[in-house]
XYZ file of C-alpha atoms in Angstrom:
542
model
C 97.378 107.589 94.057
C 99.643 105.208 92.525
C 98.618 104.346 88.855
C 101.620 101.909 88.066
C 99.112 98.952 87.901
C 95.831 100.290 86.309
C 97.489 98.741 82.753
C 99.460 95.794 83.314
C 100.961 93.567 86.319
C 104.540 94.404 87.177
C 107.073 91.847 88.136
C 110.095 93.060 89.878
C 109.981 96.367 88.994
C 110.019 95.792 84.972
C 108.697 92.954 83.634
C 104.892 93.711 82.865
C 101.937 91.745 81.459
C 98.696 93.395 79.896
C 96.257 93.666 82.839
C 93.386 90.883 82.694
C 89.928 91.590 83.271
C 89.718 88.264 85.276
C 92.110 87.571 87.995
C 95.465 86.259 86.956
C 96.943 82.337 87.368
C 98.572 82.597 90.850
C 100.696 80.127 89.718
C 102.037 80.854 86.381
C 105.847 81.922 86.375
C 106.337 84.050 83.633
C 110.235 83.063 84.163
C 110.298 79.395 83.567
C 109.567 76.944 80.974
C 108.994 73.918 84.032
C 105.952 73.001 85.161
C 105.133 75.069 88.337
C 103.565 73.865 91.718
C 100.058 74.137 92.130
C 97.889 74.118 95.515
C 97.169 70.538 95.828
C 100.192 69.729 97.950
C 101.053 71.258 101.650
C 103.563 73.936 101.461
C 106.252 71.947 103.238
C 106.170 69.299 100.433
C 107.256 71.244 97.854
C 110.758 71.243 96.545
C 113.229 74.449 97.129
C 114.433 73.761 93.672
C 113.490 72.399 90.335
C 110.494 74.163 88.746
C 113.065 77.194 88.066
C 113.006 80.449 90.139
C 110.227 80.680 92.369
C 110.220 83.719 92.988
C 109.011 84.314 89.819
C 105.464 82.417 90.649
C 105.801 84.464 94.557
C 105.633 88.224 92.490
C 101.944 88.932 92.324
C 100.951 87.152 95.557
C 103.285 89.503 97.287
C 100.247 92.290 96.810
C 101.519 95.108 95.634
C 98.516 95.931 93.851
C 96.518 95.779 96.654
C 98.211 98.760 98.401
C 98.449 100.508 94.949
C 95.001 99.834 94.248
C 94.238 100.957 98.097
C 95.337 104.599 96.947
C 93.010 104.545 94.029
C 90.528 103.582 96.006
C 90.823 106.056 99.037
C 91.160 109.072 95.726
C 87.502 107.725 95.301
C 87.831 104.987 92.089
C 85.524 102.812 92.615
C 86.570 100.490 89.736
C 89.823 99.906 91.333
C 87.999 99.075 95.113
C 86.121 96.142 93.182
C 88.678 95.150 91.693
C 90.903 94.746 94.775
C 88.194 92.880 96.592
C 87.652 90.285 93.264
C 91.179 89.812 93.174
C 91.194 89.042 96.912
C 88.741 86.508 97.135
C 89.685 85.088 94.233
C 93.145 84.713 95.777
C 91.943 83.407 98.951
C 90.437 80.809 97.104
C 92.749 79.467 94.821
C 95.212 79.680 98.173
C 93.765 77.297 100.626
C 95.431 77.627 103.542
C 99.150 76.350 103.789
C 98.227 74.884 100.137
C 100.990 75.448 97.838
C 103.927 77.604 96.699
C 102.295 80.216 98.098
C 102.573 79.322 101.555
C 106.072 77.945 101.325
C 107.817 80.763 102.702
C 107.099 82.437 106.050
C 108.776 86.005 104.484
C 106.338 86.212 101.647
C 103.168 85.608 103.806
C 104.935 88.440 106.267
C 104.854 90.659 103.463
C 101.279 90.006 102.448
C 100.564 90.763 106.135
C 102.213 94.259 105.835
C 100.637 94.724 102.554
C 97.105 94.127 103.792
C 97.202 96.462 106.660
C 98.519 98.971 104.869
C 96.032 98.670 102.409
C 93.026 98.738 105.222
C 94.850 101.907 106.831
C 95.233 104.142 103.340
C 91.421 103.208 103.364
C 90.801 104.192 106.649
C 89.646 100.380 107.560
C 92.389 99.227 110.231
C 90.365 100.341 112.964
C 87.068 97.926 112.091
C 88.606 95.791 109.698
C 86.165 93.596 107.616
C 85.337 89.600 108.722
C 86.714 88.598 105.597
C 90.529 90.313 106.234
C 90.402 89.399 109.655
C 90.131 85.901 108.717
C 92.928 86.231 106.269
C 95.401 87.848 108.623
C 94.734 85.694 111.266
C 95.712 82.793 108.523
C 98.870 84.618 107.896
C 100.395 85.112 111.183
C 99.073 81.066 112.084
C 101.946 80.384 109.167
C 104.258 83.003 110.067
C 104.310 82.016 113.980
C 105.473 78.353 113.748
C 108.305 78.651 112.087
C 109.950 81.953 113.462
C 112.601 80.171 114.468
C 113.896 79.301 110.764
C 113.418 83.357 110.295
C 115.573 84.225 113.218
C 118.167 81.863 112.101
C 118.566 83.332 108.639
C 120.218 86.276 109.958
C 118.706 88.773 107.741
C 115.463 90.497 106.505
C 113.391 87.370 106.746
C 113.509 87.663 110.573
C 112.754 91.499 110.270
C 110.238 91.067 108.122
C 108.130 88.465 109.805
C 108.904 90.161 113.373
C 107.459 93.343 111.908
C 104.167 90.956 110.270
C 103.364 89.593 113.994
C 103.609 92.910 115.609
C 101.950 94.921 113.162
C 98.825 91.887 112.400
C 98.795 91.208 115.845
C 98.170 94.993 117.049
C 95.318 94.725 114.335
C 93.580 91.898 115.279
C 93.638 93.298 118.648
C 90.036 92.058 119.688
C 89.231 90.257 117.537
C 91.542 87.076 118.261
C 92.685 85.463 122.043
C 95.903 85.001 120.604
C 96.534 88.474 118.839
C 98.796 90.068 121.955
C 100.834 87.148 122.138
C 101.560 87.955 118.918
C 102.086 91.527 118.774
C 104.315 90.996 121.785
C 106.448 87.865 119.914
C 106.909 90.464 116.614
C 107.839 93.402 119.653
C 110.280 91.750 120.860
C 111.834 89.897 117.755
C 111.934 93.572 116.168
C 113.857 94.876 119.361
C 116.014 91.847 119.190
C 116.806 91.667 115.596
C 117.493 95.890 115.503
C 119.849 95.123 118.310
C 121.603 92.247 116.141
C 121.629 92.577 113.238
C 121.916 96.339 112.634
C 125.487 97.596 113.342
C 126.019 100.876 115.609
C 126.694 102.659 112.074
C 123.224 101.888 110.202
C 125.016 98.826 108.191
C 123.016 95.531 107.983
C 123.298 91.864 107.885
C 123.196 91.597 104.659
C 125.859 94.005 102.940
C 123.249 94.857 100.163
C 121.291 98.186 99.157
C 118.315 96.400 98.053
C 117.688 94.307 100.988
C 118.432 97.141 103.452
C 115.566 98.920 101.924
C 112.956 95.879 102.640
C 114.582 95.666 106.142
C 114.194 99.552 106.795
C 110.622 99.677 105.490
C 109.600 97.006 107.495
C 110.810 98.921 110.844
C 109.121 102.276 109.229
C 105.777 100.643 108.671
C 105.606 98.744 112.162
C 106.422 102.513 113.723
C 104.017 104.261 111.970
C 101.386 101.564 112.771
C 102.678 102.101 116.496
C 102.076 105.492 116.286
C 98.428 105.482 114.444
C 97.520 103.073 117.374
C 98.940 105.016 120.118
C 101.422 101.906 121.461
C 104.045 101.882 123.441
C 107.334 103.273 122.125
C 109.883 100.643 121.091
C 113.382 101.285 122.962
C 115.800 103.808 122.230
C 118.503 101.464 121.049
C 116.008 100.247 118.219
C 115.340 104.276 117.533
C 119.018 104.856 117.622
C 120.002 101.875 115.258
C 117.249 102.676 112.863
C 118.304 105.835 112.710
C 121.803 105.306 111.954
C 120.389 102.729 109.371
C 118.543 105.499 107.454
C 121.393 107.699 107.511
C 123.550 104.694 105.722
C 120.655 104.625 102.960
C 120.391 108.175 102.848
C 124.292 108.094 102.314
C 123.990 106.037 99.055
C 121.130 107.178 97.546
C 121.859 109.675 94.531
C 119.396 112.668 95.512
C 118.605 113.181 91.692
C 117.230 110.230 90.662
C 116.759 108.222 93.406
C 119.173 105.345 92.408
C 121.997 104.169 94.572
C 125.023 101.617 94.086
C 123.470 97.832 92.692
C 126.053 96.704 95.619
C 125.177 93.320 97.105
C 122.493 90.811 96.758
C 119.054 92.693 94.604
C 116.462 90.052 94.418
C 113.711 92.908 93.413
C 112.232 93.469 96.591
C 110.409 96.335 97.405
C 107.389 97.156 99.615
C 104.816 99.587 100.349
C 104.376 100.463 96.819
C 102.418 103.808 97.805
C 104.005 105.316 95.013
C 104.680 104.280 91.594
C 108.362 105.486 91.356
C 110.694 103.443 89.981
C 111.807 100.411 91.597
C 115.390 101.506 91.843
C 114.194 104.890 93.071
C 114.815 104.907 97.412
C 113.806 108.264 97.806
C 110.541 107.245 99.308
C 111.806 104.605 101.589
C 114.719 107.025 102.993
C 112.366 110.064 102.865
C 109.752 107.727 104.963
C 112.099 106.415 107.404
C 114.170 109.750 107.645
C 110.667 111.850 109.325
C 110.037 108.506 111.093
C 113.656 107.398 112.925
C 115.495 111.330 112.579
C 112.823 113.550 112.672
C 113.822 114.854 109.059
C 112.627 115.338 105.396
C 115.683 114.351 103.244
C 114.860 114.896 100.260
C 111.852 118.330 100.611
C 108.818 117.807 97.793
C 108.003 115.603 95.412
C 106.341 112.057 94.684
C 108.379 110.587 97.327
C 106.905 112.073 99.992
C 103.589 109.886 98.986
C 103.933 107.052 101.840
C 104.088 109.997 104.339
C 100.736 111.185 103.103
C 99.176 107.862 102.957
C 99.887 106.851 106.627
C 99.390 109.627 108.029
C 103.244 110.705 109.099
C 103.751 114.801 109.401
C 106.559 116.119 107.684
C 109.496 116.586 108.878
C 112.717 119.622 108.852
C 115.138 120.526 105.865
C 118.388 118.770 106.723
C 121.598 119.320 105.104
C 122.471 116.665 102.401
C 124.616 113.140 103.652
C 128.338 113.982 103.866
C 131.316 111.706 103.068
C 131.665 109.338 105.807
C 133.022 105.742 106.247
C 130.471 102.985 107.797
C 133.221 100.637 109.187
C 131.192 98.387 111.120
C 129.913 97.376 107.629
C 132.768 97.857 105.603
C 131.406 101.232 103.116
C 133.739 103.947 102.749
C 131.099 106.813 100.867
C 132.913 109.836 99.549
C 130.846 112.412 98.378
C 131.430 115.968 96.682
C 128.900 118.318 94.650
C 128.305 116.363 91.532
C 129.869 112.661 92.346
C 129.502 110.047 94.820
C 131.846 106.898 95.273
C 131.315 104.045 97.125
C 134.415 101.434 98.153
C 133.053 97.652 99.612
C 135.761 96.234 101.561
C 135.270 93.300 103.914
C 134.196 93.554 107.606
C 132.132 90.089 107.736
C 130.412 89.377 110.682
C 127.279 87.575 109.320
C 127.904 85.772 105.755
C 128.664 87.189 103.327
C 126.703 87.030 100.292
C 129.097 88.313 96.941
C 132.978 88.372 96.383
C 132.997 91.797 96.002
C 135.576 92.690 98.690
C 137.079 96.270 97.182
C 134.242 97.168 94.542
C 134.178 100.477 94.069
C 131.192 102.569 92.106
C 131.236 105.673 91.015
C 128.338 108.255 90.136
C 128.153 111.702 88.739
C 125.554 113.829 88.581
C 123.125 110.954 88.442
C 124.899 108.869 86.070
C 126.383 105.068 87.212
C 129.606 105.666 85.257
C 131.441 102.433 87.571
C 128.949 99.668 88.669
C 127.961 96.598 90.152
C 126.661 93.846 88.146
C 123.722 92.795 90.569
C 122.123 89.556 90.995
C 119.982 88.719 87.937
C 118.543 85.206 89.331
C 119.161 82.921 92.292
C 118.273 80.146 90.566
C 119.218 80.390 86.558
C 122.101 78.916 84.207
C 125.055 81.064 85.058
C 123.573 82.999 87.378
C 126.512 82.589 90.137
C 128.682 84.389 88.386
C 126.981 87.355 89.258
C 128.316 87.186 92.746
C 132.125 86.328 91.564
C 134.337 88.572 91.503
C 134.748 88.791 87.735
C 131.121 90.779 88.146
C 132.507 93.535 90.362
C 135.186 96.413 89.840
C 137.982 94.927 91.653
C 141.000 93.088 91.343
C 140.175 88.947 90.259
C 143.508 87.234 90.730
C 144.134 83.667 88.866
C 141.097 84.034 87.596
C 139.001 82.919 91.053
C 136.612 84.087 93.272
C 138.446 86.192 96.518
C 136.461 83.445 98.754
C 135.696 79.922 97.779
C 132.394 78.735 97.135
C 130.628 76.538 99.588
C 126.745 76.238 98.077
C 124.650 78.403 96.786
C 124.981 81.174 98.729
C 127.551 80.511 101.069
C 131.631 81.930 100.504
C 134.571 80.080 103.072
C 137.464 81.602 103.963
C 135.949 84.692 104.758
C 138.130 87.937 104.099
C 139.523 90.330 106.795
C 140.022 94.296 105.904
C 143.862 95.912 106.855
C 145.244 98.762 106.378
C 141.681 100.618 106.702
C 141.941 104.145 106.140
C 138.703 106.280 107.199
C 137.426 108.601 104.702
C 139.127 111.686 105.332
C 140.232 115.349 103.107
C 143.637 114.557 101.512
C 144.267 117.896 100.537
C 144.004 117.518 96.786
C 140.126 115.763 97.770
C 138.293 113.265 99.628
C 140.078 109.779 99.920
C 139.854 106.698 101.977
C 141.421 103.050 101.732
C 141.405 99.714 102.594
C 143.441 96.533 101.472
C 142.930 92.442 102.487
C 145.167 88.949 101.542
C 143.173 85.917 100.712
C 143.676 82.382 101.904
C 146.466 82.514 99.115
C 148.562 84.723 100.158
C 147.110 87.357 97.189
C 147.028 90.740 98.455
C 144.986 93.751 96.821
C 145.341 97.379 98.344
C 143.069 100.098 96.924
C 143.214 103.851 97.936
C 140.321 105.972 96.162
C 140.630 109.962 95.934
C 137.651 111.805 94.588
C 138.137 115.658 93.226
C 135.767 118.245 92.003
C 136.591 116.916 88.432
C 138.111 113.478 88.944
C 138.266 109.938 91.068
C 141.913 108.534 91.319
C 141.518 104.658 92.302
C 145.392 103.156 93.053
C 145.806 99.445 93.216
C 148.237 97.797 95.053
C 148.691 94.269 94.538
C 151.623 91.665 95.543
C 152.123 88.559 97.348
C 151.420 85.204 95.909
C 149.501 84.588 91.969
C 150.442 84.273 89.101
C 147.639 86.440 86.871
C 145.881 90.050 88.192
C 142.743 90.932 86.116
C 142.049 94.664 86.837
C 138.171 95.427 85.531
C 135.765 98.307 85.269
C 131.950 97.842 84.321
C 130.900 100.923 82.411
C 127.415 102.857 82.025
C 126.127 101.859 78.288
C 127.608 104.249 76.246
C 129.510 104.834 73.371
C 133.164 104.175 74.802
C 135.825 104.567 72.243
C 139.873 103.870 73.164
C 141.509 106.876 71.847
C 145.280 105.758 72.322
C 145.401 104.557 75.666
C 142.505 106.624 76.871
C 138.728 105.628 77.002
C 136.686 108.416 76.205
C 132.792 108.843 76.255
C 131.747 112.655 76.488
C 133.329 114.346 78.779
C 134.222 111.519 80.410
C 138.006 110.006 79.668
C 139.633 107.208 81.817
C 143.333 106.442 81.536
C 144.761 103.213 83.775
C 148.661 102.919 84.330
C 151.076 100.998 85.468
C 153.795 101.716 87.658
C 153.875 105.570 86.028
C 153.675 103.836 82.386
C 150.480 104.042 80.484
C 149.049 100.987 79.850
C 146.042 100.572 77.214
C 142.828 99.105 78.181
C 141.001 95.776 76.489
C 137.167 97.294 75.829
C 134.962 94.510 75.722
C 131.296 93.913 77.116
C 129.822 92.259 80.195
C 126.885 91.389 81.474
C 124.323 94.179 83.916
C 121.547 93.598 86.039
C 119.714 96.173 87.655
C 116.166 94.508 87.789
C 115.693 90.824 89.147
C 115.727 88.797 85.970
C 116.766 90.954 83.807
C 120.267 91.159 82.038
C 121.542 93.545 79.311
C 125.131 94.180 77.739
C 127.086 97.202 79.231
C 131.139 97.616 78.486
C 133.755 97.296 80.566
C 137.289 97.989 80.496
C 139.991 95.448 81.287
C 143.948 94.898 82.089
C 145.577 92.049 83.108
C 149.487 91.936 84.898
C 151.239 89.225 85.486
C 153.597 90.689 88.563
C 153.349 92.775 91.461
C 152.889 96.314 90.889
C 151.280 99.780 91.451
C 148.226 100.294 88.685
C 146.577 104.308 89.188
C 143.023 104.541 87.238
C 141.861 107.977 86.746
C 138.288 108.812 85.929
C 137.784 112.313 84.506
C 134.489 114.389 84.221
């Protein structure tokens, strides 16, 4: 069972709180200082902004501790099974229906819907589900349904999400609601639709993030093991076949020893189906769930990741061989793998919005460690908190000291980028290399070409056309970097940077590092800044 929250409530993966003996404040933000909604006004009234970060106030009604507590439950503690059913009603009460912050967004009551099913399942409830979660689900899916269309036209996981929450409540109130087929079928064939859309031929998503891949791809692995419990209808082969190929692109970026994979993209500390209490950052039980679902396969053999296949039910699958180096153009990934690293080059192949500057980030890991990495997210709605999406937060090239794409709002870049010069991973001879290169709406122009050895990675920069200043910067793990000369050592780790065959010293300062939603901490990075075209070569030792 999964014992994360018998001592405290967990928000986004770190942040944790004593647990109460009475049920918490669903409306307390433990985030922000301003005065938070309550449930005296309907959802749709309720500003997007101004009470800081909502989602903040959204983390415990999201119900993770309802499936957790589910597994204690089902292992026969009865403590935790009254405690889930207090919590429940107490939520259900305090939650009027379409009352409050709680109802504002159609994603988050999609997710309680997953969460609640799940739960019944693990305690063998789905298939004579209580009068009091019937009611409850049938609430759900009466917000969920109306506005699908705002879902759809998001062009990411919210559509997935709440497609998966119709099918999946709608199979389970089968008989015990006129309306519950029309539902299952809506979330059937938004889920067909949306696979088909907005899940490239290669496995990459909408979204060009890690974190948000994972809620998308354990959405689709829920709904099919729910098919499959139920005895439904298959769903097509093209959604088996892109699901598939999206597990494989997860699979490709997750680091088999600790579970952890590349912070690249937008991480707004989502995670579901909490039927294990790993680590937040650890995807080994999402891939290994989705890789016996969608390819038949057990990708990472024994261990606490193989929990969610126990819980619902899913037989294990065969020992495959271990994700090769591979380039997922469609999405613009180049992953180059060997025995003991793993580097992964962003470069831009937009065709939904994009969501971070980060056009020719590159990360590097060995043997578990996240020696070159992305900043993250930190908050969508804080002091600051865009910068984490700049450029200046990514290991690229920054010229003039702008983003690579102008901003437009919040969360919208113009002047989308284009990738040239694309160069499929392939053996150089000397190791494993790809490329790509791209010039902005300013006529700057930034070619990388990444080579990774059995005891090195050698990143070369190209960069020419029009600017004036070229900031070249690398985000380090938190360790004890020293320059010795113009080398950085740490360990047995040393990186040298040059400059058209000359040596040329790096400035070690610090940065900011997210790798939780709202949290930030102080990591070092490595700096040099040229003021003409030229040729820089990094090398990265082990």
């Amino acid at each position: 069972p999964n014992t994360a929250w018998d001592e405290g409530l967990w928000w986004f993966g770190w942040h944790q709180h004593p647990l109460p003996s009475d049920p918490p404040d669903w409306f307390a933000n433990p985030f922000s200082d301003a005065q938070q909604p309550g449930a005296s006004q309907n959802w749709w009234q309720i500003p997007d902004f101004g009470t800081g970060d909502i989602k903040g106030l959204w983390e415990l009604s999201r119900f993770d501790w309802v499936v957790a507590w589910a597994t204690k439950a089902a292992a026969g503690d009865t403590t935790a099974g009254a405690r889930l059913n207090l919590w429940l009603t107490d939520w259900a009460q305090r939650n009027p229906p379409y009352k409050g912050p709680n109802w504002k967004c159609g994603q988050e009551a999609s997710i309680r819907v997953m969460h609640l099913v799940a739960a019944a399942w693990v305690l063998g409830q789905a298939e004579a589900p209580e009068p009091g979660l019937i009611a409850l689900l049938r609430t759900h899916l009466q917000r969920i349904v109306p506005t699908m269309s705002y879902a759809i036209g998001q062009q990411n996981n919210h559509g997935t999400s709440e497609a998966a929450a119709l099918f999946i409540g709608g199979t389970a109130l089968a008989g015990h609601d006129p309306r519950a087929e029309a539902w299952a079928q809506k979330g059937r064939r938004w889920l067909e639709e949306r696979a088909a859309t907005l899940i490239e031929p290669d496995g990459s998503f909408s979204q060009y993030s890690v974190t948000y891949h994972r809620v998308m791809l354990d959405s689709y692995a829920l709904a099919e093991a729910w098919r499959r419990q139920r005895g439904l209808p298959e769903f097509s082969s093209r959604l088996h076949e892109r699901l598939a190929a999206a597990t494989d692109w997860l699979w490709a970026l997750t680091d088999k020893d600790t579970g952890d994979a590349p912070n690249i993209g937008a991480n707004d500390g989502a995670r579901l189906l909490q039927l294990t209490g790993s680590d937040y950052r650890d995807f080994r039980p999402s891939v290994q769930l989705a890789a016996v679902l969608f390819r038949g396969a057990d990708a990472f053999g024994p261990g606490p990741w193989t929990a969610p296949l126990h819980w619902l039910g899913v037989t294990a699958g065969r020992a495959c061989p271990a994700p090769q180096s591979t380039s997922f153009d469609r999405g613009g990934y180049h992953v180059v793998r060997n025995d003991q690293a793993l580097a992964v080059l962003r470069y831009p192949r937009f065709r939904f919005r994009p969501g971070q500057a980060d056009a020719l980030h590159l990360d590097l890991w060995h043997h578990g460690v996240n020696l070159l990495r992305d900043a993250g997210t930190y908050s969508y709605n804080a002091d600051g908190a865009e910068w984490f999406s700049g450029t200046a937060a990514h290991n690229t090239i920054e010229f003039d000291g702008r983003d690579q794409m102008p901003r437009l709002g919040r969360f919208l870049f113009g002047d989308w980028l284009k990738a040239d010069t694309v160069a499929p991973v392939d053996d150089k001879g000397m190791g494993i290399g790809a490329a790509a290169g791209y010039t902005d709406a300013r006529g700057a122009r930034h070619h990388r070409e990444v080579i990774l050895t059995a005891d090195a990675l050698i990143c070369r920069d190209t960069i020419s056309g029009d600017f004036d200043e070229a900031c070249l910067r690398w985000r380090l793990a938190p360790r004890a970097w020293r320059l010795d000369g113009t080398t950085l050592r740490n360990g047995d780790y040393a990186i040298t940077i040059d400059i058209d065959g000359a040596p040329l010293p790096p400035t070690l300062t610090t940065t900011w590092d997210s790798r939780y939603y709202q949290q930030k901490t102080e990591i070092p990075q490595a700096s040099v800044i040229v003021n003409r075209p030229a040729t820089l070569i990094t090398k990265v030792t082990f």
